[in-house]
Amino acid sequence: MISKRFLLLNLGLAILCLASGCDRQTKIVTHKNLEYTSYATKQGKQKLLLDLFLPEQKSSQPLPVVIYIHGGGWLSGSKDLCQKNIQKRQGMEKFIQRGYALACINYRLSDRALFPAQIQDAKTAVRWLKKNANKYNLNPDKIGAWGESAGGHLSALLGTSAGVKELEGNPKNPQFSSRVQAVVNLFGPTDFTKVPPAFDQPYTPAVEKYKQRPWYHYTKVTNRLLGAPVSKNLKLANLANPITHIDANDPPFLVAHGALDETVPLSQSELLVKALQAKGVEVTYIQEPKRGHYFGGDKGEYFAPKYIDMMLNFFDTHLKDR
């Protein structure tokens, strides 16, 4: 359910924006390709990079941070979506206009490393941002995570798994927690064991014969992520499920999903919402009856303006001092 507080905040901020001109073009400073960690591979050193976007005019107070984690089935995509979006003024620049630092991260994809590498990278990025908070005028105690699809899964897992040893790995900067203070999960998987598989075998060219089955793409990318079908790797699948780790100390969540989604079942978000509510975690759930596995805009925006505003208002509620 959408809380009354959240709705009132949306209305108030909309009125404020009309009065003050929220769409003005704030100048943005870009710190591109910051190395937050690296790994030795057969191909040599693999650097993991993030881009950090800040308002040009330095704030008198440390900035809350929103971390964007890209989707792509844990197999494709990159942080570069953010810079393209900002350059075209397609919505992400609003985070900086609203007084946030926006950090967009790369992580190891499943063709290079199996789970839990992806969440370990996201946690390492959180710690790096906290370590470098003074350098970039960031508030280390006000960090939110946001992602769609596979990125939504990793954002949700960041929110529920702080301190889970198997997911923390051997962290750099262990003096800093990987805990975040707010999470947005847009149509991300939440329980791999609850989706009927299209095929129950490792992903190889031979399984193309199952391509017309429901959840084929979902099964393909999850099998790639785990290194085996879910049924043959239940322990790892459960470790990867955000639902597994939920407790009452988890941060507030905003969960949104399209009812017409044929890539990640709507039930995945419903399961997450019910599990969060059962533990007393604050959660706002929005179901879009005419949307599928994409929340794009009419003008080619990767995220339609209404969803950018929805997320901003949620983060304002939980990452800014009122």
mmCIF file of C-alpha atoms in Angstrom:
data_model
loop_
_atom_site.group_PDB
_atom_site.id
_atom_site.type_symbol
_atom_site.label_atom_id
_atom_site.label_comp_id
_atom_site.label_asym_id
_atom_site.label_seq_id
_atom_site.Cartn_x
_atom_site.Cartn_y
_atom_site.Cartn_z
ATOM 1 C CA MET A 1 0.000 0.000 0.000
ATOM 2 C CA ILE A 2 1.113 3.563 -0.690
ATOM 3 C CA SER A 3 1.415 5.445 2.580
ATOM 4 C CA LYS A 4 -0.494 8.694 3.167
ATOM 5 C CA ARG A 5 2.817 10.350 4.062
ATOM 6 C CA PHE A 6 4.293 9.366 0.702
ATOM 7 C CA LEU A 7 1.293 10.711 -1.248
ATOM 8 C CA LEU A 8 1.279 14.004 0.658
ATOM 9 C CA LEU A 9 5.008 14.411 0.054
ATOM 10 C CA ASN A 10 4.512 13.846 -3.685
ATOM 11 C CA LEU A 11 1.796 16.517 -3.802
ATOM 12 C CA GLY A 12 3.826 18.994 -1.765
ATOM 13 C CA LEU A 13 6.953 18.546 -3.866
ATOM 14 C CA ALA A 14 4.996 18.894 -7.095
ATOM 15 C CA ILE A 15 3.620 22.242 -5.903
ATOM 16 C CA LEU A 16 7.086 23.333 -4.785
ATOM 17 C CA CYS A 17 8.587 22.432 -8.153
ATOM 18 C CA LEU A 18 5.951 24.425 -10.022
ATOM 19 C CA ALA A 19 6.740 27.429 -7.864
ATOM 20 C CA SER A 20 10.538 27.216 -8.021
ATOM 21 C CA GLY A 21 11.244 25.677 -11.443
ATOM 22 C CA CYS A 22 12.589 22.205 -10.694
ATOM 23 C CA ASP A 23 13.404 21.601 -14.351
ATOM 24 C CA ARG A 24 16.145 24.222 -14.450
ATOM 25 C CA GLN A 25 19.403 22.885 -15.843
ATOM 26 C CA THR A 26 21.730 22.448 -12.889
ATOM 27 C CA LYS A 27 25.375 22.253 -13.916
ATOM 28 C CA ILE A 28 26.762 18.805 -13.222
ATOM 29 C CA VAL A 29 30.295 17.716 -12.377
ATOM 30 C CA THR A 30 31.136 14.219 -13.616
ATOM 31 C CA HIS A 31 33.851 12.086 -12.040
ATOM 32 C CA LYS A 32 34.095 9.337 -14.626
ATOM 33 C CA ASN A 33 35.667 5.886 -14.381
ATOM 34 C CA LEU A 34 36.599 5.952 -10.717
ATOM 35 C CA GLU A 35 38.139 2.597 -9.822
ATOM 36 C CA TYR A 36 36.457 1.178 -6.734
ATOM 37 C CA THR A 37 38.118 -2.245 -6.864
ATOM 38 C CA SER A 38 39.894 -4.647 -9.230
ATOM 39 C CA TYR A 39 40.350 -8.373 -9.748
ATOM 40 C CA ALA A 40 43.023 -10.556 -11.283
ATOM 41 C CA THR A 41 41.698 -12.623 -14.191
ATOM 42 C CA LYS A 42 43.198 -14.861 -16.877
ATOM 43 C CA GLN A 43 42.932 -11.880 -19.195
ATOM 44 C CA GLY A 44 44.756 -9.650 -16.707
ATOM 45 C CA LYS A 45 43.586 -7.073 -14.202
ATOM 46 C CA GLN A 46 39.887 -6.256 -14.379
ATOM 47 C CA LYS A 47 39.050 -2.835 -12.992
ATOM 48 C CA LEU A 48 35.576 -2.150 -11.672
ATOM 49 C CA LEU A 49 34.551 1.429 -12.254
ATOM 50 C CA LEU A 50 31.852 3.837 -11.216
ATOM 51 C CA ASP A 51 30.774 7.265 -12.407
ATOM 52 C CA LEU A 52 29.888 9.892 -9.818
ATOM 53 C CA PHE A 53 27.674 12.847 -10.730
ATOM 54 C CA LEU A 54 27.567 15.881 -8.421
ATOM 55 C CA PRO A 55 26.118 19.406 -8.502
ATOM 56 C CA GLU A 56 28.745 21.916 -9.621
ATOM 57 C CA GLN A 57 27.875 24.222 -6.736
ATOM 58 C CA LYS A 58 29.159 22.571 -3.576
ATOM 59 C CA SER A 59 26.520 22.013 -0.933
ATOM 60 C CA SER A 60 27.028 23.313 2.588
ATOM 61 C CA GLN A 61 25.901 19.884 3.805
ATOM 62 C CA PRO A 62 27.123 16.447 2.699
ATOM 63 C CA LEU A 63 24.996 15.073 -0.131
ATOM 64 C CA PRO A 64 22.800 11.996 0.155
ATOM 65 C CA VAL A 65 23.804 9.386 -2.412
ATOM 66 C CA VAL A 66 21.740 7.287 -4.804
ATOM 67 C CA ILE A 67 23.512 4.277 -6.326
ATOM 68 C CA TYR A 68 22.137 3.134 -9.682
ATOM 69 C CA ILE A 69 22.703 -0.549 -10.533
ATOM 70 C CA HIS A 70 22.002 -1.381 -14.176
ATOM 71 C CA GLY A 71 19.918 -4.280 -15.426
ATOM 72 C CA GLY A 72 20.638 -6.671 -18.277
ATOM 73 C CA GLY A 73 20.124 -10.148 -16.844
ATOM 74 C CA TRP A 74 23.438 -9.918 -14.929
ATOM 75 C CA LEU A 75 24.917 -10.604 -18.381
ATOM 76 C CA SER A 76 24.929 -7.250 -20.169
ATOM 77 C CA GLY A 77 24.587 -3.511 -19.588
ATOM 78 C CA SER A 78 26.870 -0.947 -17.995
ATOM 79 C CA LYS A 79 27.057 2.230 -15.960
ATOM 80 C CA ASP A 80 27.264 4.240 -19.202
ATOM 81 C CA LEU A 81 23.467 4.390 -19.361
ATOM 82 C CA CYS A 82 23.600 7.146 -16.742
ATOM 83 C CA GLN A 83 25.863 9.515 -18.647
ATOM 84 C CA LYS A 84 23.872 9.081 -21.867
ATOM 85 C CA ASN A 85 20.634 9.721 -19.982
ATOM 86 C CA ILE A 86 22.014 12.838 -18.285
ATOM 87 C CA GLN A 87 23.532 14.243 -21.483
ATOM 88 C CA LYS A 88 20.168 13.902 -23.229
ATOM 89 C CA ARG A 89 18.346 15.351 -20.196
ATOM 90 C CA GLN A 90 16.104 12.287 -19.993
ATOM 91 C CA GLY A 91 15.529 12.263 -16.256
ATOM 92 C CA MET A 92 18.549 11.171 -14.254
ATOM 93 C CA GLU A 93 19.827 14.752 -14.098
ATOM 94 C CA LYS A 94 16.894 15.449 -11.788
ATOM 95 C CA PHE A 95 18.689 13.559 -9.011
ATOM 96 C CA ILE A 96 21.510 16.088 -9.106
ATOM 97 C CA GLN A 97 19.066 18.995 -9.413
ATOM 98 C CA ARG A 98 17.346 17.717 -6.302
ATOM 99 C CA GLY A 99 20.567 17.686 -4.279
ATOM 100 C CA TYR A 100 21.780 14.097 -4.623
ATOM 101 C CA ALA A 101 25.053 12.564 -5.650
ATOM 102 C CA LEU A 102 24.345 9.893 -8.262
ATOM 103 C CA ALA A 103 26.758 6.949 -8.420
ATOM 104 C CA CYS A 104 26.430 4.526 -11.341
ATOM 105 C CA ILE A 105 28.410 1.321 -11.013
ATOM 106 C CA ASN A 106 29.711 -1.506 -13.147
ATOM 107 C CA TYR A 107 29.865 -4.986 -11.657
ATOM 108 C CA ARG A 108 31.201 -8.330 -12.831
ATOM 109 C CA LEU A 109 28.817 -9.925 -15.312
ATOM 110 C CA SER A 110 27.910 -13.590 -15.227
ATOM 111 C CA ASP A 111 30.005 -14.458 -18.280
ATOM 112 C CA ARG A 112 33.045 -13.497 -16.182
ATOM 113 C CA ALA A 113 32.025 -14.510 -12.661
ATOM 114 C CA LEU A 114 29.186 -16.450 -11.067
ATOM 115 C CA PHE A 115 27.080 -15.277 -8.158
ATOM 116 C CA PRO A 116 27.798 -13.937 -5.509
ATOM 117 C CA ALA A 117 30.392 -11.829 -7.372
ATOM 118 C CA GLN A 118 27.752 -9.309 -8.474
ATOM 119 C CA ILE A 119 26.431 -8.466 -5.005
ATOM 120 C CA GLN A 120 29.943 -8.494 -3.545
ATOM 121 C CA ASP A 121 30.874 -5.840 -6.101
ATOM 122 C CA ALA A 122 27.845 -3.720 -5.227
ATOM 123 C CA LYS A 123 28.735 -3.932 -1.543
ATOM 124 C CA THR A 124 32.334 -2.983 -2.318
ATOM 125 C CA ALA A 125 31.058 0.086 -4.172
ATOM 126 C CA VAL A 126 28.991 1.120 -1.137
ATOM 127 C CA ARG A 127 32.067 0.858 1.090
ATOM 128 C CA TRP A 128 34.184 2.807 -1.381
ATOM 129 C CA LEU A 129 31.663 5.637 -1.417
ATOM 130 C CA LYS A 130 31.641 5.711 2.375
ATOM 131 C CA LYS A 131 35.437 5.726 2.527
ATOM 132 C CA ASN A 132 35.580 8.624 0.059
ATOM 133 C CA ALA A 133 32.655 10.543 1.527
ATOM 134 C CA ASN A 134 34.748 13.489 2.711
ATOM 135 C CA LYS A 135 36.574 13.794 -0.607
ATOM 136 C CA TYR A 136 33.334 14.139 -2.571
ATOM 137 C CA ASN A 137 31.145 15.759 0.114
ATOM 138 C CA LEU A 138 28.899 12.701 0.502
ATOM 139 C CA ASN A 139 26.775 11.683 3.468
ATOM 140 C CA PRO A 140 27.845 8.097 4.287
ATOM 141 C CA ASP A 141 24.747 7.581 6.420
ATOM 142 C CA LYS A 142 22.288 8.505 3.662
ATOM 143 C CA ILE A 143 22.763 6.087 0.789
ATOM 144 C CA GLY A 144 20.004 4.634 -1.356
ATOM 145 C CA ALA A 145 20.134 1.901 -3.999
ATOM 146 C CA TRP A 146 18.052 1.752 -7.159
ATOM 147 C CA GLY A 147 17.920 -0.636 -10.081
ATOM 148 C CA GLU A 148 15.652 -2.303 -12.592
ATOM 149 C CA SER A 149 15.373 -6.011 -13.416
ATOM 150 C CA ALA A 150 18.744 -7.618 -12.518
ATOM 151 C CA GLY A 151 19.770 -4.278 -11.022
ATOM 152 C CA GLY A 152 16.573 -4.277 -8.988
ATOM 153 C CA HIS A 153 17.487 -7.711 -7.655
ATOM 154 C CA LEU A 154 20.930 -6.476 -6.601
ATOM 155 C CA SER A 155 19.471 -3.317 -5.055
ATOM 156 C CA ALA A 156 16.980 -5.376 -3.060
ATOM 157 C CA LEU A 157 19.738 -7.755 -1.984
ATOM 158 C CA LEU A 158 21.839 -4.800 -0.843
ATOM 159 C CA GLY A 159 18.893 -3.737 1.269
ATOM 160 C CA THR A 160 18.313 -7.070 2.977
ATOM 161 C CA SER A 161 21.764 -8.654 3.306
ATOM 162 C CA ALA A 162 23.944 -6.252 5.286
ATOM 163 C CA GLY A 163 26.353 -8.355 7.331
ATOM 164 C CA VAL A 164 25.659 -11.661 5.532
ATOM 165 C CA LYS A 165 29.187 -13.052 5.446
ATOM 166 C CA GLU A 166 28.852 -15.136 2.280
ATOM 167 C CA LEU A 167 27.674 -12.062 0.371
ATOM 168 C CA GLU A 168 30.203 -9.644 1.830
ATOM 169 C CA GLY A 169 33.152 -11.630 0.467
ATOM 170 C CA ASN A 170 36.624 -10.450 1.479
ATOM 171 C CA PRO A 171 35.804 -6.776 1.399
ATOM 172 C CA LYS A 172 38.049 -3.835 0.840
ATOM 173 C CA ASN A 173 37.472 -1.142 3.453
ATOM 174 C CA PRO A 174 35.931 -3.599 5.960
ATOM 175 C CA GLN A 175 35.691 -0.822 8.541
ATOM 176 C CA PHE A 176 32.664 0.454 6.600
ATOM 177 C CA SER A 177 29.292 -1.282 6.483
ATOM 178 C CA SER A 178 27.605 -2.154 3.186
ATOM 179 C CA ARG A 179 24.231 -1.175 4.669
ATOM 180 C CA VAL A 180 22.059 1.244 2.690
ATOM 181 C CA GLN A 181 19.175 3.358 3.969
ATOM 182 C CA ALA A 182 16.569 3.103 1.175
ATOM 183 C CA VAL A 183 15.920 0.751 -1.752
ATOM 184 C CA VAL A 184 14.034 0.969 -5.052
ATOM 185 C CA ASN A 185 13.425 -2.337 -6.833
ATOM 186 C CA LEU A 186 11.809 -2.018 -10.254
ATOM 187 C CA PHE A 187 10.578 -5.436 -11.446
ATOM 188 C CA GLY A 188 13.595 -7.346 -10.142
ATOM 189 C CA PRO A 189 13.679 -11.066 -9.242
ATOM 190 C CA THR A 190 13.339 -11.768 -5.527
ATOM 191 C CA ASP A 191 12.968 -15.554 -5.150
ATOM 192 C CA PHE A 192 14.548 -17.736 -7.825
ATOM 193 C CA THR A 193 12.885 -20.866 -6.456
ATOM 194 C CA LYS A 194 9.360 -19.605 -7.183
ATOM 195 C CA VAL A 195 9.490 -19.317 -10.995
ATOM 196 C CA PRO A 196 8.679 -22.442 -13.066
ATOM 197 C CA PRO A 197 11.778 -23.057 -15.207
ATOM 198 C CA ALA A 198 11.523 -23.177 -18.984
ATOM 199 C CA PHE A 199 14.266 -25.815 -18.931
ATOM 200 C CA ASP A 200 16.020 -27.582 -16.080
ATOM 201 C CA GLN A 201 19.545 -27.897 -17.400
ATOM 202 C CA PRO A 202 22.617 -25.693 -17.868
ATOM 203 C CA TYR A 203 22.282 -23.021 -20.510
ATOM 204 C CA THR A 204 23.812 -24.247 -23.779
ATOM 205 C CA PRO A 205 22.882 -23.745 -27.440
ATOM 206 C CA ALA A 206 20.825 -26.937 -27.185
ATOM 207 C CA VAL A 207 18.214 -25.298 -24.944
ATOM 208 C CA GLU A 208 17.219 -22.904 -27.750
ATOM 209 C CA LYS A 209 14.499 -25.452 -28.550
ATOM 210 C CA TYR A 210 12.690 -24.238 -25.423
ATOM 211 C CA LYS A 211 12.692 -20.620 -26.601
ATOM 212 C CA GLN A 212 8.905 -20.383 -26.929
ATOM 213 C CA ARG A 213 8.261 -21.581 -23.386
ATOM 214 C CA PRO A 214 7.169 -19.074 -20.717
ATOM 215 C CA TRP A 215 10.067 -17.657 -18.684
ATOM 216 C CA TYR A 216 12.685 -18.878 -21.159
ATOM 217 C CA HIS A 217 14.774 -15.709 -20.861
ATOM 218 C CA TYR A 218 14.391 -15.664 -17.070
ATOM 219 C CA THR A 219 15.584 -19.271 -16.835
ATOM 220 C CA LYS A 220 18.481 -18.620 -19.209
ATOM 221 C CA VAL A 221 19.942 -15.710 -17.276
ATOM 222 C CA THR A 222 19.385 -17.191 -13.808
ATOM 223 C CA ASN A 223 21.053 -20.445 -14.849
ATOM 224 C CA ARG A 224 23.979 -18.415 -16.177
ATOM 225 C CA LEU A 225 24.166 -16.399 -12.960
ATOM 226 C CA LEU A 226 24.175 -19.449 -10.676
ATOM 227 C CA GLY A 227 26.235 -21.693 -12.946
ATOM 228 C CA ALA A 228 23.547 -24.389 -12.882
ATOM 229 C CA PRO A 229 19.759 -24.746 -12.873
ATOM 230 C CA VAL A 230 18.080 -23.525 -9.706
ATOM 231 C CA SER A 231 16.897 -27.053 -8.840
ATOM 232 C CA LYS A 232 20.502 -28.270 -8.838
ATOM 233 C CA ASN A 233 21.859 -25.324 -6.877
ATOM 234 C CA LEU A 234 19.179 -24.535 -4.311
ATOM 235 C CA LYS A 235 21.640 -23.444 -1.636
ATOM 236 C CA LEU A 236 23.143 -20.770 -3.873
ATOM 237 C CA ALA A 237 19.720 -19.792 -5.231
ATOM 238 C CA ASN A 238 18.411 -19.200 -1.732
ATOM 239 C CA LEU A 239 21.520 -17.200 -0.866
ATOM 240 C CA ALA A 240 20.805 -15.025 -3.924
ATOM 241 C CA ASN A 241 17.180 -14.410 -2.921
ATOM 242 C CA PRO A 242 16.627 -11.012 -1.255
ATOM 243 C CA ILE A 243 13.671 -12.588 0.549
ATOM 244 C CA THR A 244 15.963 -15.039 2.370
ATOM 245 C CA HIS A 245 17.697 -12.330 4.387
ATOM 246 C CA ILE A 246 14.855 -9.972 5.375
ATOM 247 C CA ASP A 247 14.700 -8.799 8.970
ATOM 248 C CA ALA A 248 13.096 -5.939 10.871
ATOM 249 C CA ASN A 249 16.213 -3.760 10.558
ATOM 250 C CA ASP A 250 16.005 -3.504 6.778
ATOM 251 C CA PRO A 251 15.558 -0.068 5.166
ATOM 252 C CA PRO A 252 12.347 1.194 3.541
ATOM 253 C CA PHE A 253 11.569 -0.212 0.088
ATOM 254 C CA LEU A 254 9.788 1.100 -2.984
ATOM 255 C CA VAL A 255 8.748 -1.791 -5.236
ATOM 256 C CA ALA A 256 7.141 -1.316 -8.660
ATOM 257 C CA HIS A 257 6.219 -3.878 -11.309
ATOM 258 C CA GLY A 258 4.236 -4.056 -14.539
ATOM 259 C CA ALA A 259 1.318 -6.483 -14.589
ATOM 260 C CA LEU A 260 2.132 -7.386 -18.221
ATOM 261 C CA ASP A 261 5.749 -8.342 -17.497
ATOM 262 C CA GLU A 262 6.687 -11.527 -19.375
ATOM 263 C CA THR A 263 10.344 -11.517 -18.319
ATOM 264 C CA VAL A 264 10.106 -11.382 -14.521
ATOM 265 C CA PRO A 265 6.751 -12.511 -13.094
ATOM 266 C CA LEU A 266 4.704 -9.923 -11.223
ATOM 267 C CA SER A 267 4.496 -12.464 -8.397
ATOM 268 C CA GLN A 268 8.188 -11.862 -7.662
ATOM 269 C CA SER A 269 7.439 -8.341 -6.440
ATOM 270 C CA GLU A 270 4.338 -9.500 -4.589
ATOM 271 C CA LEU A 271 6.408 -12.104 -2.735
ATOM 272 C CA LEU A 272 8.958 -9.473 -1.733
ATOM 273 C CA VAL A 273 6.316 -7.025 -0.536
ATOM 274 C CA LYS A 274 4.564 -9.646 1.601
ATOM 275 C CA ALA A 275 7.859 -10.818 3.099
ATOM 276 C CA LEU A 276 8.885 -7.257 3.975
ATOM 277 C CA GLN A 277 5.496 -6.514 5.511
ATOM 278 C CA ALA A 278 5.667 -9.709 7.567
ATOM 279 C CA LYS A 279 8.882 -8.442 9.177
ATOM 280 C CA GLY A 280 7.512 -4.951 9.748
ATOM 281 C CA VAL A 281 9.679 -3.279 7.096
ATOM 282 C CA GLU A 282 8.197 -0.146 5.520
ATOM 283 C CA VAL A 283 7.331 -0.820 1.888
ATOM 284 C CA THR A 284 5.506 1.083 -0.844
ATOM 285 C CA TYR A 285 4.178 -1.129 -3.655
ATOM 286 C CA ILE A 286 3.055 0.157 -7.040
ATOM 287 C CA GLN A 287 1.585 -2.186 -9.642
ATOM 288 C CA GLU A 288 1.292 -0.790 -13.157
ATOM 289 C CA PRO A 289 -1.564 -2.565 -14.994
ATOM 290 C CA LYS A 290 -0.471 -1.578 -18.530
ATOM 291 C CA ARG A 291 3.288 -1.950 -18.191
ATOM 292 C CA GLY A 292 5.563 -4.865 -19.024
ATOM 293 C CA HIS A 293 9.294 -5.280 -18.381
ATOM 294 C CA TYR A 294 10.062 -1.661 -19.214
ATOM 295 C CA PHE A 295 9.139 1.684 -17.663
ATOM 296 C CA GLY A 296 10.238 3.897 -20.564
ATOM 297 C CA GLY A 297 8.777 7.225 -21.639
ATOM 298 C CA ASP A 298 6.935 8.426 -24.752
ATOM 299 C CA LYS A 299 9.959 10.434 -25.912
ATOM 300 C CA GLY A 300 12.462 7.612 -25.780
ATOM 301 C CA GLU A 301 13.408 8.035 -22.127
ATOM 302 C CA TYR A 302 14.706 4.858 -20.500
ATOM 303 C CA PHE A 303 12.603 5.779 -17.454
ATOM 304 C CA ALA A 304 9.408 7.775 -17.976
ATOM 305 C CA PRO A 305 9.293 11.077 -16.038
ATOM 306 C CA LYS A 306 6.607 9.814 -13.660
ATOM 307 C CA TYR A 307 8.905 7.037 -12.443
ATOM 308 C CA ILE A 308 11.882 9.348 -11.998
ATOM 309 C CA ASP A 309 9.678 11.645 -9.912
ATOM 310 C CA MET A 310 8.247 8.704 -7.971
ATOM 311 C CA MET A 311 11.733 7.511 -7.024
ATOM 312 C CA LEU A 312 12.957 10.995 -6.169
ATOM 313 C CA ASN A 313 10.037 11.568 -3.847
ATOM 314 C CA PHE A 314 10.666 8.222 -2.158
ATOM 315 C CA PHE A 315 14.345 9.000 -1.634
ATOM 316 C CA ASP A 316 13.465 12.490 -0.374
ATOM 317 C CA THR A 317 11.282 10.872 2.273
ATOM 318 C CA HIS A 318 14.009 8.552 3.527
ATOM 319 C CA LEU A 319 17.381 10.146 2.733
ATOM 320 C CA LYS A 320 16.788 13.788 3.552
ATOM 321 C CA ASP A 321 16.291 15.433 6.915
ATOM 322 C CA ARG A 322 12.789 16.819 7.127
#
